[in-house]
Tab-separated table of C-alpha atoms in Angstrom:
chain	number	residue	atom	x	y	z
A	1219	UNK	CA	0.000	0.000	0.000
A	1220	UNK	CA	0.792	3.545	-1.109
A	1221	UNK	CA	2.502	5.561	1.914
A	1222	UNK	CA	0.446	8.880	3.098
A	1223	UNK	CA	1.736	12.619	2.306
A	1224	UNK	CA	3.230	12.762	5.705
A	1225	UNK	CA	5.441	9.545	6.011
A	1226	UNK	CA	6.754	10.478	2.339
A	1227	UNK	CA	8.096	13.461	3.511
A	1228	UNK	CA	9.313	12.649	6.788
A	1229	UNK	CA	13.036	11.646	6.477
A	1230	UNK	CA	13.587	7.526	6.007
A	1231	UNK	CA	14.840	6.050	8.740
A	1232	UNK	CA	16.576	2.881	8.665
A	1233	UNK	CA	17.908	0.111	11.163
A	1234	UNK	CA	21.490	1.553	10.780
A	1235	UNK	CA	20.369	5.322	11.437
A	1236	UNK	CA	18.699	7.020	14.170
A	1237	UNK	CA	17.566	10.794	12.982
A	1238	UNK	CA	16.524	11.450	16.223
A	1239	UNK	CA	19.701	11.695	17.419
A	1240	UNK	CA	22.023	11.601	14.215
A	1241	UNK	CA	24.067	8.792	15.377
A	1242	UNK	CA	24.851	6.193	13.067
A	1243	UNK	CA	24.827	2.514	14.528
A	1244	UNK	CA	27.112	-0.156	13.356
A	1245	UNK	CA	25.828	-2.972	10.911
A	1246	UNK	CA	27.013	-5.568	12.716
A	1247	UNK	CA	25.570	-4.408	15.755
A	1248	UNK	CA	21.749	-4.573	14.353
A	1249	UNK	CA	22.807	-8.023	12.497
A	1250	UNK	CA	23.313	-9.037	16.032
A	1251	UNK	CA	20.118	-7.595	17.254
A	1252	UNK	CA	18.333	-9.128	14.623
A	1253	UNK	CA	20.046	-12.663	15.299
A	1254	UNK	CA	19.370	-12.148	19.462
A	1255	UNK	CA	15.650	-11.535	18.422
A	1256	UNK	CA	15.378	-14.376	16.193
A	1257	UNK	CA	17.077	-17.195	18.480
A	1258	UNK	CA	14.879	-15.692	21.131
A	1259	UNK	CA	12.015	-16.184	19.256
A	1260	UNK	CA	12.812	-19.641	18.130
A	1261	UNK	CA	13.568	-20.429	21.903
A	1262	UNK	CA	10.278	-19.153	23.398
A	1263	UNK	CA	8.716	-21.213	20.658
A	1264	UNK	CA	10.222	-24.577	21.282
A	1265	UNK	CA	9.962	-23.947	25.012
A	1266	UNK	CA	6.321	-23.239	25.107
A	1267	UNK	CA	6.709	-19.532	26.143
A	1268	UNK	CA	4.087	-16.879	25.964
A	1269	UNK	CA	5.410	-14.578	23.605
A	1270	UNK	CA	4.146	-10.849	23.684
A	1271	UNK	CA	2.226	-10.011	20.190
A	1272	UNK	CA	3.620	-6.364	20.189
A	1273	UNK	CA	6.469	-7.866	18.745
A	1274	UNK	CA	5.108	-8.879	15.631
A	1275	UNK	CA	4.929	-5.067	14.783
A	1276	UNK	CA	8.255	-4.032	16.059
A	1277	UNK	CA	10.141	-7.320	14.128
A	1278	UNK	CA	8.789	-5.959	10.893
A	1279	UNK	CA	9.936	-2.919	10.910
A	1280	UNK	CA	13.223	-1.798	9.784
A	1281	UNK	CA	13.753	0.850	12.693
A	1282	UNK	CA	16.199	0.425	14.976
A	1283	UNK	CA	13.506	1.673	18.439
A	1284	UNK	CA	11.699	-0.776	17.010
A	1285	UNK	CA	13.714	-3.646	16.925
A	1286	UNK	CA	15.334	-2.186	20.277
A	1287	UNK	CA	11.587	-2.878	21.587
A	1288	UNK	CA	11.481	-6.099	20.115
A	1289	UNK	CA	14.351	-7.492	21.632
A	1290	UNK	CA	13.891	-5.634	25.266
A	1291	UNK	CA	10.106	-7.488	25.388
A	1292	UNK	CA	11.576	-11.058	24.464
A	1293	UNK	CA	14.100	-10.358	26.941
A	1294	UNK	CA	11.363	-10.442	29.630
A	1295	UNK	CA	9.309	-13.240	28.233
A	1296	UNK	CA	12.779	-15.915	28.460
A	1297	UNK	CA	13.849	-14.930	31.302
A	1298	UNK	CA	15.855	-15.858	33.394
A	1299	UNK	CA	17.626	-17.016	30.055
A	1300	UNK	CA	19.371	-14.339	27.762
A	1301	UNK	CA	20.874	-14.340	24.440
A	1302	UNK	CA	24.293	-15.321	25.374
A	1303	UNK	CA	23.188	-18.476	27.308
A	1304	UNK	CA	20.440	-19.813	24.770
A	1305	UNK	CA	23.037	-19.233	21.844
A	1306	UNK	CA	25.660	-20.857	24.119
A	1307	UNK	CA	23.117	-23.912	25.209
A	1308	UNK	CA	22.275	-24.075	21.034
A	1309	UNK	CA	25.594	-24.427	20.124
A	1310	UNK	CA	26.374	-27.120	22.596
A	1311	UNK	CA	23.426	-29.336	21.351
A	1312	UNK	CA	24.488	-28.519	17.372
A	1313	UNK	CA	28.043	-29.688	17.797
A	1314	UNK	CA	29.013	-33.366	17.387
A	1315	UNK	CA	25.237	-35.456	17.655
A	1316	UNK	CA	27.371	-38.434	17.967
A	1317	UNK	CA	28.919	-37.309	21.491
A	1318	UNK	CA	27.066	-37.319	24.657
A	1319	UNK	CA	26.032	-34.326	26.434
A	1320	UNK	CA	29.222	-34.819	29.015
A	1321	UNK	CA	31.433	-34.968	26.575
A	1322	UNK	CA	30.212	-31.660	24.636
A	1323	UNK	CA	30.367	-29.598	27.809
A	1324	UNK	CA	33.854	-30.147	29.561
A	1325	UNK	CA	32.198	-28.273	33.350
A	1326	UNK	CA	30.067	-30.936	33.534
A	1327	UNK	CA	32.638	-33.724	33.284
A	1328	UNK	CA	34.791	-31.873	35.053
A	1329	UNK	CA	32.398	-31.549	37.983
A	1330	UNK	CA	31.591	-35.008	38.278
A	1331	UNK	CA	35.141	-36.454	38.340
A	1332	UNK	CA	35.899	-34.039	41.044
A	1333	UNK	CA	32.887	-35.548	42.750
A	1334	UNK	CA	34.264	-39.156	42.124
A	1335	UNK	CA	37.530	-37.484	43.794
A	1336	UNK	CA	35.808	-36.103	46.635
A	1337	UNK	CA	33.826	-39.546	47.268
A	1338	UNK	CA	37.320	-41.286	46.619
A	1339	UNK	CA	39.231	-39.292	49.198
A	1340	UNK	CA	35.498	-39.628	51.794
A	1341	UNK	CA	36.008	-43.317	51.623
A	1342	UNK	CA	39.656	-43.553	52.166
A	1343	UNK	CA	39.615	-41.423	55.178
A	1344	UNK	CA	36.313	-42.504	56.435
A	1345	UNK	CA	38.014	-46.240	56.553
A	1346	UNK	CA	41.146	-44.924	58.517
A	1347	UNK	CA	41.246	-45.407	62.697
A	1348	UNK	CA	42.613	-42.556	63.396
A	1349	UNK	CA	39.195	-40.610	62.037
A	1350	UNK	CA	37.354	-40.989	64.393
A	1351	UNK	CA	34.071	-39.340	67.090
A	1352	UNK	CA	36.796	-38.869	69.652
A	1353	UNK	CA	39.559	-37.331	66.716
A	1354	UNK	CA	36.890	-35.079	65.200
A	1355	UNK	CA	35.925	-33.618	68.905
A	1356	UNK	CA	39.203	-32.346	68.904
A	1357	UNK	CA	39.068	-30.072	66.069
A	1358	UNK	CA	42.813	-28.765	64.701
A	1359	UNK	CA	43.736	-27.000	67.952
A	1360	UNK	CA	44.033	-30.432	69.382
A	1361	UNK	CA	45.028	-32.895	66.612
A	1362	UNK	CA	48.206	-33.109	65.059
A	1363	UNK	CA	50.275	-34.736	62.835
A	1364	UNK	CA	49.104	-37.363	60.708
A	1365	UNK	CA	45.409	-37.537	62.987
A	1366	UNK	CA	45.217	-34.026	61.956
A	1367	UNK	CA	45.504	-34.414	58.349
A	1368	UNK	CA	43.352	-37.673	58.480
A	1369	UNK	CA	40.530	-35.246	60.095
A	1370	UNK	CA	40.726	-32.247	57.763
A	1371	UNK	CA	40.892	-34.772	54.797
A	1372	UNK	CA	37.408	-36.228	55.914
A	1373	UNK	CA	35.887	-32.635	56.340
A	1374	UNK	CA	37.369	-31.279	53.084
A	1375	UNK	CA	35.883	-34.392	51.350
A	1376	UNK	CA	32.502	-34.135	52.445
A	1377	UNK	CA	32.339	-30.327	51.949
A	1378	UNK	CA	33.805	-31.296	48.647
A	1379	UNK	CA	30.710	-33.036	47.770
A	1380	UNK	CA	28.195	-30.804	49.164
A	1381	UNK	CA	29.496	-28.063	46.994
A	1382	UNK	CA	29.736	-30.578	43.719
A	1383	UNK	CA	26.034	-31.788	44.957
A	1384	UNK	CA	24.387	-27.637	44.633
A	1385	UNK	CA	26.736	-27.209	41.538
A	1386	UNK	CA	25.527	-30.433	39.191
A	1387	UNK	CA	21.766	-29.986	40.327
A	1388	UNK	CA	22.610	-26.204	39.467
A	1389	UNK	CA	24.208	-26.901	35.928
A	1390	UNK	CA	21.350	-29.536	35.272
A	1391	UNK	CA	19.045	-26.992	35.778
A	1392	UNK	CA	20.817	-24.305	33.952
A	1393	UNK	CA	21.027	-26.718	30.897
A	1394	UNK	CA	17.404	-27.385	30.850
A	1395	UNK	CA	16.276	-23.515	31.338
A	1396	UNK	CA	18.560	-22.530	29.003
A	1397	UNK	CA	20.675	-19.834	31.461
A	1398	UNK	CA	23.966	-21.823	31.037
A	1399	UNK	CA	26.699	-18.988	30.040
A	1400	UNK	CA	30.498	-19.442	29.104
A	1401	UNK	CA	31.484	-17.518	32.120
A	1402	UNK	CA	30.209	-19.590	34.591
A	1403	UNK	CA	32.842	-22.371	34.479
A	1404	UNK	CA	34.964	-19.705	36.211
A	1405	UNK	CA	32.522	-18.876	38.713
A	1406	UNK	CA	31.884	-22.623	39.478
A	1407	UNK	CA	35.595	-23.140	39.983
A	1408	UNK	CA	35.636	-20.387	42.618
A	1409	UNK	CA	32.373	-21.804	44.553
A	1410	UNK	CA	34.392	-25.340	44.494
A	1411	UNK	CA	37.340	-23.519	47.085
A	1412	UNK	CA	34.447	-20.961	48.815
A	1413	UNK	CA	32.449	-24.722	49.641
A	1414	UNK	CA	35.743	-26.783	51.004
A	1415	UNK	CA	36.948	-23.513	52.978
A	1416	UNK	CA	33.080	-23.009	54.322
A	1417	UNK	CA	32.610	-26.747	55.274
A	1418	UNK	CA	35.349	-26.842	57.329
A	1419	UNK	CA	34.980	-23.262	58.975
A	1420	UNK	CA	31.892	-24.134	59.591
A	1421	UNK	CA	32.384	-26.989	61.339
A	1422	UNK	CA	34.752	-26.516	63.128
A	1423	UNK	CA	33.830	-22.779	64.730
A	1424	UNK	CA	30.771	-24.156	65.747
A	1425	UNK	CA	32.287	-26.805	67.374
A	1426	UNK	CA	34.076	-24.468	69.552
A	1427	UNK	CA	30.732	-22.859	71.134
A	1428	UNK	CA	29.628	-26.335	72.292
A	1429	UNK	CA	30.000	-26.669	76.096
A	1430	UNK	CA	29.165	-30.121	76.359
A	1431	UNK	CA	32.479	-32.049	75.232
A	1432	UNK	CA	31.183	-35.164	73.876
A	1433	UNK	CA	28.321	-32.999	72.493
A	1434	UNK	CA	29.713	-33.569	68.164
A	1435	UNK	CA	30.276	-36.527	67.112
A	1436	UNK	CA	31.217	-37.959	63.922
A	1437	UNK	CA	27.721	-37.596	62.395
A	1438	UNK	CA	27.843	-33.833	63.441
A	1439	UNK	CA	30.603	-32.982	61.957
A	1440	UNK	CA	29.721	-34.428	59.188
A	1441	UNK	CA	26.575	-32.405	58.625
A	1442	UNK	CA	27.968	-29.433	59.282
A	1443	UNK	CA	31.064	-29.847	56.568
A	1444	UNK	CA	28.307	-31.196	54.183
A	1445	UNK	CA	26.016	-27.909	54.922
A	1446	UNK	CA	29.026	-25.707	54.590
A	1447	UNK	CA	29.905	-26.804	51.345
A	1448	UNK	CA	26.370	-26.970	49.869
A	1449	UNK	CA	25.401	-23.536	51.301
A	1450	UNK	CA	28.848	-21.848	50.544
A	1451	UNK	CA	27.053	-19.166	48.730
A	1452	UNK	CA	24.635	-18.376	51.109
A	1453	UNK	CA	27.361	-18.403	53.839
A	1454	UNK	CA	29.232	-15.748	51.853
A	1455	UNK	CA	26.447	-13.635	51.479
A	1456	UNK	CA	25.626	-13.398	54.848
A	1457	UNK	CA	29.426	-12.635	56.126
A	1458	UNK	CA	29.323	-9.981	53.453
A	1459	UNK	CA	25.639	-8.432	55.003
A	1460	UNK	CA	27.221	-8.908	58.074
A	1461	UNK	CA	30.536	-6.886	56.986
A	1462	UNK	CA	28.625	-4.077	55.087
A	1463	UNK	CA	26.534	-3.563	59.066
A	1464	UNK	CA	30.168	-3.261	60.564
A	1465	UNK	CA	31.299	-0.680	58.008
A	1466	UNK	CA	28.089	1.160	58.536
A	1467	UNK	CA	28.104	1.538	62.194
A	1468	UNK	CA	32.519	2.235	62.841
A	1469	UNK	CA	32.720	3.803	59.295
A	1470	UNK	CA	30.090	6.675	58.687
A	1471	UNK	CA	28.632	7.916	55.760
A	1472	UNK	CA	29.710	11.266	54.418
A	1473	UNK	CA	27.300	14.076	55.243
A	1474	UNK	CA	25.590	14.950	51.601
């Protein structure tokens, strides 16, 4: 259909010029919009997610607000996903078909032979004598020697696999929703040493508030290294709350 009078003569604007503001935008920057809104699209379809109807509008138009729109409204229909994970997830699933899922993602094989060392290294030290209710009552100040590196083994292990437990259930998860990113193999190796370092912290300070002598056993310490390591990130979240109260009440804010 014929354009109106008023359209003709308004200047053209297309999806690698803004007249508004007289800025031009890159090419390959709106080539990448348009590819974010289209694997967007084709993920809310496959997934069964209600997709706004504005953005039939804004998609066929060749201005760049529009497409902006576009891609800003599928944004908040896949959430928590984004972009960068469902074109990270899509190009796991295209690579090799003849390769398992393990094998195409080296964090998740990663993670679980760490687990197998964890449960490895649990087993060992969980068969030696010298780990034992009485040993673990001790804590470090007490033990020494090779009891004390018997003890801490056993703890680190079984922190060790709390952390690898959240982590696997959380990448399993991530897979399926779609909000795996490339990044987070290097935030997953950080919560591995944040859950060994909590699960034996926590154990063992809480040990040392216990009046009663005989009060943890084995069991107990066991719990609390498995907690520690499963909740690591919790844990550091609430010594940083914690922290940011301190700061507030010795360190002031500057009058406005």
């Amino acid at each position: 259909m014929q354009q109106t009078s008023i359209h003709q003569t308004t200047p053209k604007r297309d999806a690698a010029h803004n007249t508004d503001t007289g800025s031009s935008i890159s090419a390959t920057v709106v080539k990448e919009l348009t590819e974010d809104i289209n694997h967007m699209l084709s993920f809310a379809i496959y997934n069964g997610i209600i997709i706004n109807t504005e953005i039939n509008t804004l998609i066929q138009s060749t201005a760049i607000d529009d497409l902006i729109n576009a891609h800003n409204l599928l944004c908040k229909n896949i959430a928590p996903a984004t972009p960068k994970s469902i074109q990270y997830t899509q190009k796991i699933y295209k690579s090799d078909s003849s390769r398992s899922l393990v094998s195409k993602l080296p964090l998740i094989r990663n993670l679980i032979i760490l687990a197998l060392v964890f449960l490895t290294a649990f087993i060992i030290t969980g068969l030696s004598p010298e780990v034992n209710n009485d040993s673990l009552d001790k804590g470090i100040m007490e033990n020494n020697g090779i009891n004390l590196l018997l003890n801490l083994g056993f703890l680190t292990s079984i922190s060790g696999l709390g952390v690898l437990f959240y982590l696997l259930k959380n990448v399993s998860s991530a897979i399926k929703n779609g909000t795996l990113a490339p990044e987070d193999s290097i935030y997953y190796t950080a919560l591995i040493v944040l859950g060994v370092i909590a699960g034996i912290i926590f154990s063992e300070i809480i040990s040392f508030y216990k009046t009663e002598p005989g009060g943890f056993n084995l069991f107990s310490k066991s719990v609390l290294a498995l907690i520690g390591g499963f909740s690591s990130d919790a844990i550091f979240s609430i010594l940083q709350g914690i922290i940011e109260r301190i700061k507030i009440v010795f360190i002031p804010s500057n009058p406005s």
